[in-house]
Structure formats: structure tokens, C-alpha cells
Coordinates of N, CA, C and O and ligand atoms in Angstrom, one line a residue:
X1 N 0.8 -1.2 0.0 CA 0.0 0.0 0.0 C 0.9 1.2 0.0 O 2.0 1.2 0.5
X2 N 0.3 2.3 -0.5 CA 1.0 3.6 -0.4 C 0.8 4.2 0.9 O -0.4 4.3 1.3
X3 N 1.9 4.5 1.7 CA 1.7 5.0 3.0 C 2.2 6.4 3.1 O 3.1 6.8 2.3
X4 N 1.6 7.3 3.9 CA 0.5 7.0 4.7 C -0.9 6.9 3.9 O -0.9 7.4 2.8
X5 N -1.8 6.2 4.5 CA -3.1 6.1 3.9 C -4.1 6.5 4.8 O -3.9 6.5 6.1
X6 N -5.4 6.8 4.4 CA -6.3 7.4 5.3 C -7.8 6.8 4.9 O -7.9 6.2 3.9
X7 N -8.7 7.1 5.8 CA -10.0 6.6 5.5 C -11.0 7.1 6.6 O -10.6 8.0 7.4
X8 N -12.2 6.6 6.6 CA -13.2 7.1 7.5 C -14.6 6.5 7.3 O -14.7 5.6 6.3
X9 N -15.5 7.0 8.0 CA -16.9 6.5 7.8 C -17.6 7.2 6.7 O -17.1 8.1 6.1
X10 N -18.9 6.9 6.5 CA -19.6 7.5 5.3 C -19.9 8.9 5.5 O -19.9 9.6 4.6
X11 N -20.1 9.4 6.8 CA -20.5 10.7 7.0 C -19.3 11.7 7.3 O -19.4 12.9 7.3
X12 N -18.2 11.1 7.6 CA -17.0 11.9 7.7 C -16.7 12.2 9.3 O -15.7 12.9 9.6
X13 N -17.6 11.8 10.1 CA -17.4 12.0 11.6 C -16.1 11.3 12.1 O -15.4 11.8 13.0
X14 N -15.9 10.2 11.6 CA -14.7 9.4 12.0 C -13.7 9.4 10.8 O -14.0 9.1 9.7
X15 N -12.5 9.8 11.2 CA -11.4 9.8 10.2 C -10.2 9.0 10.8 O -10.0 9.2 12.0
X16 N -9.4 8.4 10.0 CA -8.1 7.9 10.5 C -7.0 8.0 9.5 O -7.3 8.2 8.3
X17 N -5.8 8.0 10.0 CA -4.6 8.0 9.1 C -3.7 6.9 9.6 O -3.6 6.8 10.8
X18 N -3.0 6.2 8.7 CA -2.1 5.2 9.1 C -0.8 5.5 8.4 O -0.8 5.7 7.3
X19 N 0.3 5.3 9.2 CA 1.6 5.7 8.7 C 2.5 4.4 8.2 O 3.6 4.6 7.9
X20 N 1.8 3.2 8.4 CA 2.7 2.1 7.9 C 1.7 1.1 7.3 O 0.5 1.1 7.4
X21 N 2.4 0.1 6.6 CA 1.7 -0.9 5.8 C 0.9 -1.7 6.8 O 1.3 -1.9 8.0
X22 N -0.2 -2.4 6.3 CA -0.9 -3.3 7.2 C -0.1 -4.4 7.6 O 0.9 -4.9 6.8
X23 N -0.3 -5.1 8.8 CA 0.4 -6.2 9.2 C -0.1 -7.5 8.5 O 0.7 -8.3 8.0
X24 N -1.5 -7.6 8.3 CA -2.0 -8.6 7.4 C -3.4 -8.1 7.1 O -4.0 -7.2 7.7
X25 N -4.0 -8.8 6.0 CA -5.3 -8.4 5.5 C -6.0 -9.7 5.1 O -5.4 -10.7 4.6
X26 N -7.3 -9.8 5.3 CA -8.0 -10.9 4.8 C -9.5 -10.6 4.6 O -10.0 -9.6 5.0
X27 N -10.1 -11.6 4.0 CA -11.6 -11.5 3.9 C -12.1 -12.6 4.9 O -11.8 -13.8 4.7
X28 N -13.0 -12.2 5.8 CA -13.5 -13.2 6.8 C -15.0 -13.4 6.5 O -15.8 -12.5 6.3
X29 N -15.3 -14.7 6.3 CA -16.7 -15.1 5.8 C -17.6 -15.6 7.0 O -18.5 -16.3 6.8
X30 N -17.2 -15.4 8.3 CA -17.8 -16.0 9.5 C -19.2 -15.3 9.6 O -19.4 -14.3 9.0
X31 N -20.1 -16.0 10.3 CA -21.5 -15.5 10.4 C -21.5 -14.2 11.1 O -22.4 -13.3 10.9
X32 N -20.6 -14.0 12.0 CA -20.5 -12.7 12.8 C -20.2 -11.6 11.8 O -20.7 -10.5 11.9
X33 N -19.2 -11.8 11.0 CA -18.9 -10.7 10.0 C -20.1 -10.5 9.0 O -20.2 -9.4 8.6
X34 N -20.7 -11.6 8.7 CA -21.9 -11.4 7.8 C -22.9 -10.4 8.4 O -23.5 -9.5 7.8
X35 N -23.2 -10.7 9.7 CA -24.2 -9.9 10.5 C -23.7 -8.5 10.5 O -24.6 -7.5 10.4
X36 N -22.5 -8.3 10.9 CA -21.9 -6.9 11.1 C -21.9 -6.1 9.8 O -22.1 -4.9 9.9
X37 N -21.8 -6.9 8.7 CA -21.6 -6.2 7.4 C -22.9 -6.1 6.6 O -23.1 -5.2 5.7
X38 N -23.9 -6.9 6.9 CA -25.1 -7.1 6.1 C -24.8 -7.7 4.9 O -25.6 -7.5 3.9
X39 N -23.6 -8.3 4.7 CA -23.1 -8.8 3.4 C -22.5 -10.2 3.5 O -22.6 -10.8 4.6
X40 N -21.8 -10.5 2.5 CA -21.2 -11.9 2.5 C -20.0 -12.1 3.3 O -19.7 -13.1 3.8
X41 N -19.2 -11.1 3.5 CA -17.9 -11.2 4.2 C -17.4 -9.8 4.6 O -17.9 -8.8 4.2
X42 N -16.4 -9.9 5.4 CA -15.7 -8.7 5.9 C -14.3 -8.6 5.4 O -13.5 -9.4 5.7
X43 N -14.1 -7.6 4.5 CA -12.7 -7.4 4.0 C -12.0 -6.5 5.0 O -12.5 -5.4 5.2
X44 N -10.9 -6.9 5.6 CA -10.3 -6.2 6.7 C -8.8 -6.2 6.6 O -8.2 -7.2 6.3
X45 N -8.2 -5.0 6.9 CA -6.8 -5.0 7.1 C -6.5 -4.6 8.5 O -7.1 -3.7 9.1
X46 N -5.4 -5.3 9.1 CA -5.0 -5.0 10.5 C -3.8 -4.3 10.5 O -2.8 -4.7 9.8
X47 N -3.7 -3.1 11.2 CA -2.6 -2.2 11.3 C -2.1 -2.2 12.7 O -3.0 -2.4 13.6
X48 N -0.9 -1.9 13.0 CA -0.3 -1.7 14.3 C -1.1 -0.5 14.9 O -1.0 0.6 14.2
X49 N -1.6 -0.5 16.2 CA -2.3 0.5 16.8 C -1.4 1.8 16.9 O -1.9 2.9 16.6
X50 N -0.1 1.6 17.0 CA 0.9 2.7 17.2 C 1.0 3.5 15.9 O 1.5 4.7 15.9
X51 N 0.6 2.9 14.7 CA 0.8 3.7 13.5 C -0.5 4.4 13.1 O -0.5 4.9 12.0
X52 N -1.5 4.3 13.9 CA -2.8 4.9 13.6 C -3.1 6.1 14.3 O -3.0 6.2 15.5
X53 N -3.7 7.1 13.6 CA -4.1 8.3 14.3 C -5.7 8.4 13.9 O -6.1 8.3 12.8
X54 N -6.4 8.8 15.0 CA -7.9 8.7 14.8 C -8.5 10.1 15.2 O -8.0 10.8 16.1
X55 N -9.5 10.5 14.5 CA -10.3 11.6 15.0 C -11.8 11.2 14.9 O -12.2 10.4 14.1
X56 N -12.6 11.8 15.8 CA -14.0 11.4 15.9 C -14.2 10.3 16.8 O -13.3 9.6 17.2
X57 N -15.5 10.1 17.2 CA -15.8 9.1 18.2 C -16.6 8.0 17.6 O -17.5 8.2 17.0
X58 N -16.1 6.7 17.9 CA -16.8 5.6 17.5 C -17.4 4.9 18.7 O -17.0 5.0 19.7
X59 N -18.5 4.1 18.4 CA -19.1 3.3 19.4 C -18.7 1.9 19.1 O -18.4 1.4 18.0
X60 N -18.5 1.1 20.2 CA -18.0 -0.3 20.1 C -19.0 -1.3 20.6 O -19.8 -1.1 21.5
X61 N -19.3 -2.3 19.7 CA -20.1 -3.4 20.1 C -19.3 -4.7 20.3 O -18.6 -5.1 19.4
X62 N -19.4 -5.3 21.4 CA -18.6 -6.4 21.8 C -19.4 -7.7 21.5 O -20.5 -7.8 21.8
X63 N -18.7 -8.6 20.8 CA -19.3 -9.9 20.4 C -18.4 -11.0 20.6 O -17.3 -10.8 20.4
X64 N -18.9 -12.1 20.9 CA -18.1 -13.4 20.9 C -18.2 -14.0 19.5 O -19.3 -14.3 19.0
X65 N -17.0 -13.9 18.8 CA -17.1 -14.4 17.5 C -17.2 -15.8 17.3 O -17.1 -16.5 18.3
X66 N -17.4 -16.3 16.1 CA -17.5 -17.7 15.8 C -16.4 -18.5 16.3 O -16.5 -19.6 16.6
X67 N -15.2 -17.9 16.4 CA -14.1 -18.6 16.9 C -14.1 -18.7 18.4 O -13.3 -19.5 18.9
X68 N -15.0 -18.0 19.1 CA -15.1 -18.0 20.6 C -14.2 -16.9 21.1 O -14.4 -16.6 22.3
X69 N -13.4 -16.2 20.3 CA -12.8 -15.0 20.8 C -13.6 -13.7 20.9 O -14.5 -13.6 20.1
X70 N -13.2 -12.8 21.8 CA -13.9 -11.6 21.9 C -13.5 -10.7 20.8 O -12.3 -10.5 20.5
X71 N -14.5 -10.1 20.1 CA -14.2 -9.1 19.1 C -15.0 -7.8 19.4 O -16.3 -7.9 19.7
X72 N -14.4 -6.7 19.2 CA -15.1 -5.4 19.4 C -15.2 -4.7 18.1 O -14.2 -4.5 17.4
X73 N -16.5 -4.4 17.7 CA -16.7 -3.8 16.4 C -17.0 -2.4 16.5 O -18.0 -2.0 17.2
X74 N -16.2 -1.5 15.9 CA -16.4 0.0 16.0 C -17.2 0.5 14.9 O -16.8 0.2 13.7
X75 N -18.1 1.3 15.1 CA -18.9 1.9 14.1 C -19.1 3.4 14.4 O -19.1 3.8 15.5
X76 N -19.6 4.1 13.3 CA -20.0 5.5 13.6 C -21.3 5.7 14.1 O -22.3 5.1 13.5
X77 N -21.5 6.3 15.2 CA -22.8 6.5 15.9 C -23.7 7.3 15.0 O -25.0 7.3 15.1
X78 N -23.2 8.1 14.1 CA -24.0 9.0 13.3 C -24.5 8.3 12.1 O -25.7 8.3 11.7
X79 N -23.7 7.6 11.3 CA -24.1 7.0 10.0 C -24.1 5.5 10.1 O -24.5 4.9 9.1
X80 N -23.5 4.9 11.1 CA -23.7 3.4 11.2 C -22.6 2.7 10.5 O -22.7 1.5 10.6
X81 N -21.7 3.3 9.8 CA -20.7 2.6 9.0 C -19.8 1.8 9.8 O -19.3 2.2 10.9
X82 N -19.6 0.5 9.6 CA -18.6 -0.2 10.2 C -17.2 0.2 9.8 O -16.9 0.3 8.7
X83 N -16.4 0.6 10.8 CA -15.0 1.1 10.4 C -13.9 0.2 11.0 O -12.9 0.0 10.5
X84 N -14.1 -0.1 12.4 CA -13.0 -0.7 13.2 C -13.3 -2.0 13.7 O -14.4 -2.3 14.0
X85 N -12.3 -2.8 13.8 CA -12.5 -4.2 14.6 C -11.2 -4.3 15.5 O -10.1 -4.1 15.1
X86 N -11.6 -4.6 16.8 CA -10.5 -5.0 17.7 C -10.7 -6.4 18.1 O -11.8 -6.8 18.6
X87 N -9.7 -7.2 17.9 CA -9.8 -8.6 18.2 C -8.9 -9.0 19.3 O -7.7 -8.6 19.4
X88 N -9.4 -9.8 20.3 CA -8.7 -10.2 21.4 C -7.4 -11.0 20.9 O -6.5 -10.9 21.6
X89 N -7.6 -11.7 19.9 CA -6.4 -12.5 19.4 C -5.2 -11.7 19.0 O -4.1 -12.2 19.2
X90 N -5.4 -10.4 18.6 CA -4.3 -9.5 18.2 C -4.4 -8.2 18.8 O -4.8 -7.2 18.2
X91 N -4.2 -8.1 20.1 CA -4.5 -6.9 20.9 C -3.7 -5.6 20.5 O -4.2 -4.5 20.7
X92 N -2.6 -5.7 19.9 CA -1.8 -4.6 19.4 C -2.2 -4.1 18.1 O -1.7 -3.1 17.6
X93 N -3.1 -4.8 17.4 CA -3.5 -4.4 16.1 C -5.0 -3.8 16.1 O -5.8 -4.1 17.0
X94 N -5.2 -3.0 15.1 CA -6.6 -2.5 14.9 C -7.0 -2.9 13.5 O -6.3 -2.6 12.5
X95 N -8.2 -3.5 13.4 CA -8.7 -3.8 12.1 C -9.4 -2.6 11.5 O -10.2 -1.9 12.2
X96 N -9.2 -2.4 10.2 CA -9.9 -1.4 9.4 C -10.7 -2.0 8.3 O -10.2 -2.9 7.6
X97 N -12.0 -1.8 8.2 CA -12.8 -2.3 7.1 C -12.3 -1.7 5.8 O -12.1 -0.5 5.8
X98 N -12.1 -2.6 4.8 CA -11.4 -2.2 3.6 C -12.2 -1.1 2.9 O -11.5 -0.1 2.4
X99 N -13.5 -1.1 2.9 CA -14.2 -0.1 2.2 C -14.2 1.3 2.9 O -14.7 2.3 2.3
X100 N -13.7 1.4 4.1 CA -13.6 2.6 4.8 C -12.3 3.4 4.3 O -12.2 4.6 4.6
X101 N -11.5 2.7 3.5 CA -10.3 3.4 3.0 C -10.7 4.5 2.0 O -11.7 4.3 1.3
X102 N -10.0 5.6 2.0 CA -10.2 6.6 1.0 C -9.9 6.0 -0.4 O -10.6 6.4 -1.4
X103 N -9.0 5.1 -0.5 CA -8.7 4.4 -1.8 C -8.8 2.9 -1.6 O -7.8 2.3 -1.3
X104 N -10.1 2.3 -1.6 CA -10.2 0.9 -1.2 C -9.5 0.0 -2.2 O -9.3 -1.2 -2.0
X105 N -9.1 0.5 -3.4 CA -8.4 -0.4 -4.4 C -7.1 -0.8 -3.9 O -6.5 -1.7 -4.5
X106 N -6.6 -0.1 -2.9 CA -5.2 -0.5 -2.3 C -5.3 -1.8 -1.5 O -4.3 -2.3 -1.2
X107 N -6.5 -2.2 -1.0 CA -6.6 -3.4 -0.2 C -6.2 -4.6 -1.0 O -6.6 -4.9 -2.1
X108 N -5.3 -5.4 -0.3 CA -4.8 -6.7 -0.9 C -5.0 -7.8 0.2 O -4.1 -8.0 0.9
X109 N -6.1 -8.5 0.1 CA -6.3 -9.6 1.0 C -5.3 -10.7 0.7 O -5.0 -11.0 -0.4
X110 N -4.8 -11.4 1.8 CA -3.8 -12.5 1.6 C -4.4 -13.8 1.6 O -3.9 -14.8 1.2
X111 N -5.6 -13.9 2.3 CA -6.3 -15.3 2.5 C -7.8 -15.0 2.8 O -8.2 -13.8 3.1
X112 N -8.5 -16.0 2.7 CA -9.9 -16.0 3.0 C -10.2 -17.0 4.1 O -9.8 -18.1 4.0
X113 N -10.7 -16.5 5.2 CA -11.0 -17.3 6.4 C -12.4 -17.6 6.6 O -13.3 -16.9 6.1
X114 N -12.7 -18.6 7.5 CA -14.1 -19.0 7.8 C -14.9 -19.3 6.4 O -16.1 -19.0 6.5
X115 N -14.3 -19.8 5.4 CA -15.0 -20.1 4.3 C -16.1 -21.2 4.4 O -17.0 -21.3 3.6
X116 N -15.9 -22.0 5.5 CA -16.9 -23.0 5.8 C -18.2 -22.5 6.2 O -19.3 -23.2 6.1
X117 N -18.2 -21.2 6.6 CA -19.5 -20.5 7.0 C -20.1 -19.6 5.9 O -21.0 -18.9 6.1
X118 N -19.4 -19.7 4.7 CA -19.8 -18.8 3.6 C -21.2 -19.1 3.1 O -21.5 -20.3 3.1
X119 N -21.8 -18.1 2.6 CA -23.2 -18.4 2.0 C -23.0 -18.8 0.5 O -22.1 -18.5 -0.1
X120 N -24.1 -19.5 0.0 CA -24.0 -20.0 -1.4 C -23.9 -18.9 -2.4 O -23.4 -19.1 -3.5
X121 N -24.4 -17.7 -2.0 CA -24.3 -16.6 -2.9 C -23.0 -15.7 -2.8 O -22.9 -14.6 -3.4
X122 N -22.1 -16.2 -1.9 CA -20.9 -15.5 -1.6 C -20.0 -15.6 -2.9 O -20.0 -16.6 -3.5
X123 N -19.3 -14.6 -3.3 CA -18.3 -14.7 -4.3 C -16.9 -14.6 -3.8 O -16.6 -13.5 -3.1
X124 N -16.2 -15.6 -4.0 CA -14.7 -15.5 -3.4 C -13.7 -15.3 -4.5 O -13.9 -15.6 -5.7
X125 N -12.6 -14.8 -4.1 CA -11.5 -14.5 -5.0 C -10.8 -15.8 -5.3 O -10.2 -16.5 -4.4
X126 N -10.9 -16.3 -6.6 CA -10.4 -17.7 -6.8 C -8.9 -17.9 -6.6 O -8.5 -19.0 -6.3
X127 N -8.1 -16.8 -6.6 CA -6.7 -17.0 -6.5 C -6.2 -17.0 -5.0 O -5.0 -17.4 -4.8
X128 N -7.1 -16.8 -4.1 CA -6.7 -16.7 -2.7 C -7.0 -18.1 -2.0 O -8.1 -18.7 -2.2
X129 N -6.1 -18.5 -1.1 CA -6.2 -19.7 -0.3 C -7.5 -19.5 0.6 O -7.8 -18.4 1.1
X130 N -8.2 -20.7 0.7 CA -9.3 -20.7 1.6 C -9.0 -21.4 2.9 O -8.5 -22.6 2.9
X131 N -9.4 -20.9 4.0 CA -9.2 -21.5 5.3 C -10.7 -21.7 5.8 O -11.4 -20.7 6.0
X132 N -11.0 -23.0 6.2 CA -12.4 -23.3 6.4 C -12.9 -22.6 7.7 O -14.1 -22.2 7.7
X133 N -12.1 -22.6 8.7 CA -12.5 -21.9 10.0 C -11.5 -20.8 10.3 O -11.0 -20.2 9.5
X134 N -11.2 -20.7 11.6 CA -10.1 -19.7 12.0 C -8.8 -20.2 11.6 O -8.6 -21.4 11.5
X135 N -7.9 -19.4 11.2 CA -6.5 -19.8 10.8 C -5.8 -20.5 12.0 O -6.1 -20.1 13.2
X136 N -5.0 -21.5 11.9 CA -4.3 -22.2 12.9 C -3.2 -21.2 13.4 O -2.9 -20.2 12.7
X137 N -2.6 -21.6 14.6 CA -1.5 -20.7 15.1 C -0.3 -20.6 14.0 O 0.3 -19.5 13.8
X138 N 0.0 -21.7 13.3 CA 1.0 -21.7 12.3 C 0.7 -20.8 11.1 O 1.4 -20.1 10.6
X139 N -0.7 -20.9 10.7 CA -1.1 -20.0 9.5 C -1.1 -18.6 10.0 O -0.7 -17.7 9.2
X140 N -1.4 -18.3 11.2 CA -1.4 -17.0 11.7 C 0.0 -16.4 11.8 O 0.3 -15.3 11.4
X141 N 1.0 -17.2 12.3 CA 2.4 -16.9 12.3 C 2.9 -16.5 10.9 O 3.6 -15.5 10.8
X142 N 2.5 -17.3 9.9 CA 2.9 -17.0 8.5 C 2.4 -15.6 8.1 O 3.1 -14.9 7.5
X143 N 1.1 -15.4 8.4 CA 0.5 -14.1 8.1 C 1.2 -12.9 8.7 O 1.3 -11.9 8.2
X144 N 1.6 -13.2 9.9 CA 2.2 -12.0 10.8 C 3.7 -11.8 10.5 O 4.3 -10.9 10.9
X145 N 4.3 -12.7 9.7 CA 5.7 -12.5 9.3 C 5.8 -11.4 8.3 O 5.2 -11.4 7.3
X146 N 6.6 -10.4 8.6 CA 6.8 -9.3 7.7 C 7.2 -9.7 6.3 O 8.0 -10.6 6.1
X147 N 6.6 -9.2 5.2 CA 6.9 -9.5 3.9 C 7.8 -8.5 3.2 O 8.0 -7.5 3.7
X148 N 8.4 -9.0 2.1 CA 9.2 -8.1 1.3 C 10.7 -7.9 2.0 O 11.1 -6.8 2.1
Ligands
ZN201 ZN1 -20.2 8.5 10.1
ZN202 ZN1 -15.5 -12.9 10.7

């Protein structure tokens, strides 16, 4: 991605800027992401919290994800756009919904997870590896290894 990059919610009340490349990015097809998005999956990039600058106030909704892990979903109280995800699994990272980016074409998912929960009308990227449920510790380690 071109850094720094920026984004925000639909009404502009929430804005963020990030000064470093995402740590990892994926499309999650779990039921919880389906409900939170109203759609087939959640395209999300995770960045180090230390590299993120925020303006505006978001509200958080805590949910036990399909994995059993606690996930906090941040959205704009004005326009309702989903913008942030905080996952217990990766406490130092902040998830950003891909479509909240000012330039969403920059999003590069590395893997598709929870494909076992995907709907028959879901469209997946054929070139991306599918993980049926949550990634294993080994798969997670591989995703977290810095690239390039
Ligand atoms: Zn908003
Ligand atoms: Zn999910």
C-alpha cells in the first residue's frame, strides 16, 4: 500500500490515518462478519495501533465471534458505517474495514478465512487460499511474518 493512507466512515465524523503498511489483510466469511456487514464477508486490514491516528468518536459493540474469541466492532454512531475491529487475538492491532479506505483499491487480502461458513451466494477470490475456519497458530504466524 502507499503510506500514509487514510479513511473514515460514510458521514466523515470518523477519520483515521495510518503511517505504515498493514500487518495482514483478509476476507472473513464468518457468520458474525456477515451480520456486522449485512453482506457476504468482511474485508479487513489489520494495522499496528501505534501507527494509527484517529479523529471522531466511534461506538463499540462487543461480540463473541464464531471462533469463541472476543471481538469489538467499532462503528460510527451518526451514520452506522462499520470502520474498526478490535480482536482479542491480536490486541496490538486495529482492524480497518477495507471499504472505509479513501482508496479501497489499495486493499490486498492475503487469505480468505471461515469459508466453511460462507453463503451459497458469496463470491470468493479464486486465487486466494481458503481456510475453512479460523487460521491455525501456524497459519497466523505465517501471516504475521513481515513480507518483502
Ligand atoms: Zn459517520
Ligand atoms: Zn469474521
